[in-house]
């Protein structure tokens, strides 16, 4: 599995936009532990395939826990499709790969120049697949800044730092880079191909003061971009604007050190980790006054 990651990084450093691998390895029949670890890694690759030479790779052949774990990671990838599809448009137009060696994003951090057991999934997500036996500590590197766990947003880590932890079989370390605007599709679509401009959850992570951020919203057909989401934090306020009549944002989530909200224009506050706003239908602007 580690060799598959090294091969993928080498491929994408050589001009390829995409890299994949046979989940569980092509030959033989992987034990359930390796299968579950590889499923997590495989679903956080540019494209994912359950494929082998002489074994049927469906998850229920590896037990109920494997099936539940795979369902969770499939759902995560379905929700990430607006982000991944936009990256794919860029890969097609400019050759920027989806899976990236760490140093491509952090060239000035010399520690990243030698890392071959973790990678960036686009510019915003750090993925550290687990290559050790169950119960052993995994170790990976977090560059500078305050990073937030994708799956456990209450958990943050301040880099640069080496993280050592024991990771359960149904988990995968995935960290969101500070100053990220991440657009997710709705929950429970049950498929990767849907209209990526509808029912979005926009997540804002550790926005810097006075900096404007924007992301493109694809439809999911060809290279068409149907909208742009912009976010800016200034003078105790965070403003999100949505362009494109066909783009609909359902929820805005804000994660940052000590961030609370006093009031909202264009939506209603919801309970949850960080600041969560239910956006008014067809709203083109949401303004949050921070506490």
C-alpha atoms as one frame of an Amber mdcrd trajectory, in Angstrom:
protein
   0.000   0.000   0.000   2.849   2.399   0.814   4.414   1.533  -2.547   1.120
   2.464  -4.247   1.275   5.914  -2.631   4.897   6.433  -3.638   4.015   5.405
  -7.174   1.051   7.800  -7.259   3.145  10.720  -6.014   5.884   9.924  -8.533
   3.308   9.783 -11.332   1.704  13.105 -10.458   5.136  14.725 -10.121   5.798
  13.601 -13.697   2.950  15.522 -15.298  -0.080  13.284 -14.708  -3.187  14.868
 -13.187  -4.614  11.627 -11.791  -3.293   8.501 -10.084  -5.096   5.436  -8.789
  -4.409   1.916  -7.560  -6.158  -1.379  -6.944  -7.661  -1.200  -3.452  -6.218
  -4.139  -1.523  -3.541  -4.780  -4.154  -4.012  -6.533  -7.478  -2.862 -10.021
  -6.464  -4.113 -12.266  -3.696  -6.758 -11.695  -1.063  -5.879  -8.975   1.492
  -6.705  -9.556   5.170  -9.600  -7.448   6.531  -7.304  -4.970   8.347  -5.296
  -4.123   5.221  -8.472  -4.007   3.161 -10.067  -1.429   5.472  -6.941   0.734
   5.583  -6.644   0.588   1.806 -10.312   1.448   1.269  -9.822   4.672   3.262
  -6.688   5.548   1.281  -8.292   4.529  -2.011 -11.368   6.678  -1.536  -9.140
   9.679  -0.893  -7.438   9.170  -4.236  -8.429  10.930  -7.454 -10.484   7.918
  -8.559 -11.216   4.737  -6.651 -11.562   1.143  -7.735 -12.117  -2.171  -5.981
 -10.171  -4.418  -8.318  -8.097  -7.590  -8.070  -6.918 -10.481 -10.224  -8.619
 -13.375  -8.457 -10.703 -12.054  -5.572 -14.040 -10.297  -5.293 -13.353  -6.998
  -3.498 -16.837  -6.090  -2.241 -16.693  -4.890   1.397 -19.205  -7.358   2.862
 -16.761 -10.159   2.058 -14.543  -8.620   4.735 -17.147  -8.307   7.482 -19.789
  -5.889   8.689 -17.237  -3.441  10.086 -15.538  -3.178   6.688 -18.881  -2.503
   4.997 -19.789   0.239   7.507 -16.344   1.836   7.226 -16.465   1.863   3.443
 -19.948   3.380   3.487 -18.627   6.247   5.609 -15.707   7.010   3.287 -17.867
   6.693   0.167 -20.244   9.255   1.660 -17.292  11.558   2.389 -16.085  11.337
  -1.197 -19.584  11.946  -2.559 -19.796  15.122  -0.485 -16.341  16.238  -1.633
 -17.271  16.002  -5.315 -17.818  19.786  -5.849 -14.240  20.311  -4.606 -12.811
  17.341  -6.525 -14.613  18.137  -9.771 -13.325  21.711  -9.707  -9.813  20.309
  -9.160 -10.362  17.999 -12.124 -11.252  20.941 -14.359  -7.988  22.596 -13.308
  -6.054  19.357 -13.839  -7.422  19.137 -17.365  -6.707  22.781 -18.186  -3.390
  23.335 -16.393  -2.045  19.905 -15.417  -2.225  20.507 -11.660  -2.579  17.038
 -10.056  -5.237  16.068  -7.525  -2.861  14.008  -5.364   0.213  16.096  -4.655
   3.542  15.526  -2.973   3.628  17.712   0.134   6.453  19.908  -1.132   4.373
  21.089  -4.102   2.228  23.051  -1.644   4.935  23.817   0.943   8.124  24.331
  -1.044   9.734  26.550   1.609   9.214  23.922   4.333  12.184  21.608   3.832
  10.644  18.916   6.021   8.025  18.306   3.327  10.681  17.544   0.685  11.159
  13.993   1.983   7.617  12.944   2.902   6.339   9.950   0.922   3.685   8.505
   3.258   1.260  11.421   3.190   0.051  13.847   0.535  -2.127  16.822  -0.254
  -5.463  16.067  -1.909  -5.744  19.276  -3.863  -4.450  22.413  -2.134  -6.703
  22.141   0.924  -6.707  18.592   2.360  -3.793  16.755   3.966  -4.221  12.964
   3.931  -2.078  10.587   6.000  -2.952   6.945   5.188  -2.204   4.421   7.915
   0.546   1.908   7.091   1.079   0.346  10.537  -0.638  -2.562  12.255  -3.736
  -1.953  14.336  -2.828  -0.584  17.761   0.512   0.894  16.635   1.183   4.616
  16.455   1.187   6.335  13.083   3.333   9.441  12.619   2.803  12.241  10.111
   3.765  15.875   9.649   1.548  18.970   9.813   3.000  22.162   8.240   2.649
  25.613   9.788  -0.775  26.968  10.736  -3.842  25.862  12.669  -5.312  22.825
  10.903  -8.753  21.306  11.508  -9.745  17.651  11.283 -12.165  17.067   8.405
 -14.025  14.294  10.235 -13.775  15.748  13.775 -13.943  19.512  13.411 -13.680
  20.045  17.167 -10.096  18.800  16.870  -7.344  21.200  15.742  -3.553  21.093
  15.687  -1.023  23.891  15.444   1.831  23.244  13.031   4.597  22.786  12.248
   4.470  19.591  14.266   4.852  15.836  13.992   1.674  14.059  15.105   1.797
  10.606  16.700  -1.479   8.817  17.316  -3.208   5.455  17.249  -5.818   5.475
  14.481  -8.770   3.085  14.645  -9.630   0.967  11.610 -12.627   3.118  10.690
 -10.685   6.395  10.727  -8.310   8.229   8.387  -6.305  11.339   9.328  -7.528
  14.096   6.998  -6.721  17.702   7.920  -8.105  20.899   6.407  -5.562  23.596
   5.674  -6.028  27.002   7.314  -7.501  29.717   5.073  -9.596  27.170   3.174
 -13.044  27.634   1.639 -14.365  24.097   1.152 -17.634  23.441  -0.676 -19.358
  20.141   0.097 -22.370  18.557  -1.545 -25.452  17.567   0.466 -25.521  14.490
   2.653 -27.011  11.238   1.434 -26.877  11.715  -2.333 -25.953   8.047  -2.708
 -23.993   8.779  -5.883 -20.998  10.800  -7.102 -22.738  12.378 -10.113 -25.272
  14.999  -9.082 -25.719  18.739  -9.584 -22.781  20.149  -7.609 -24.294  23.625
  -7.493 -27.285  22.667  -5.323 -27.637  22.223  -1.547 -24.022  23.139  -0.824
 -22.421  23.393   2.576 -19.693  26.054   2.492 -17.061  25.541   5.189 -14.658
  28.356   6.098 -11.482  27.446   7.988  -9.259  29.920   9.850  -9.807  32.857
   7.498  -7.201  35.598   7.781  -8.220  39.188   8.442  -8.555  41.349   5.348
  -8.048  38.563   2.809 -10.649  37.723   0.157 -11.121  34.086  -0.876 -13.106
  32.578  -3.717 -13.865  29.126  -5.134 -15.538  28.063  -8.349 -18.721  26.005
  -8.306 -18.968  23.461 -11.143 -22.210  21.952 -12.361 -20.652  18.551 -12.947
 -21.000  18.529 -16.723 -17.871  19.221 -18.745 -15.879  22.260 -17.644 -18.886
  24.504 -16.958 -18.598  26.785 -13.918 -22.023  28.006 -12.806 -21.091  30.118
  -9.805 -18.460  31.514  -7.468 -18.480  31.615  -3.659 -16.494  34.441  -2.079
 -15.652  34.917   1.588 -13.915  37.689   3.479 -13.220  38.461   7.130 -12.919
  42.148   8.005 -13.512  44.309  11.091 -15.259  41.669  13.171 -17.450  40.387
  10.336 -17.397  37.491   7.909 -19.226  37.967   4.631 -20.033  35.273   2.103
 -21.345  36.196  -1.334 -22.704  33.816  -3.955 -22.685  34.588  -7.657 -24.518
  32.576 -10.280 -28.288  32.196 -10.253 -28.040  28.415 -10.386 -25.867  28.132
  -7.246 -27.670  27.345  -3.992 -25.896  27.281  -0.622 -27.853  25.583   2.163
 -25.412  25.863   5.066 -22.431  28.001   6.018 -20.014  26.603   8.637 -17.165
  28.648  10.117 -14.243  27.148  12.022 -11.660  29.312  13.734  -9.933  29.825
  17.052 -12.493  31.186  19.520 -14.976  32.287  16.821 -18.527  32.976  17.989
 -21.366  34.831  16.289 -23.500  37.693  17.616 -25.985  37.891  14.768 -26.531
  36.872  11.163 -28.060  38.578   8.140 -29.188  36.242   5.368 -29.585  33.156
   7.510 -30.219  31.676  10.958 -27.731  30.322  13.483 -27.721  26.562  14.115
 -26.177  24.527  16.916 -22.984  22.570  16.283 -19.193  22.813  16.293 -17.977
  26.260  15.274 -20.498  28.706  13.815 -23.200  27.123  11.639 -25.721  29.131
   9.643 -28.777  27.885   7.781 -28.722  30.108   4.713 -31.964  31.682   3.561
 -33.213  30.172   0.325 -31.917  32.039  -2.730 -29.807  34.331  -0.519 -26.901
  35.888  -2.406 -25.118  37.284   0.648 -24.672  36.211   4.274 -23.149  38.519
   6.868 -22.049  37.239  10.293 -21.161  39.658  13.062 -18.554  37.898  15.216
 -18.712  37.869  19.016
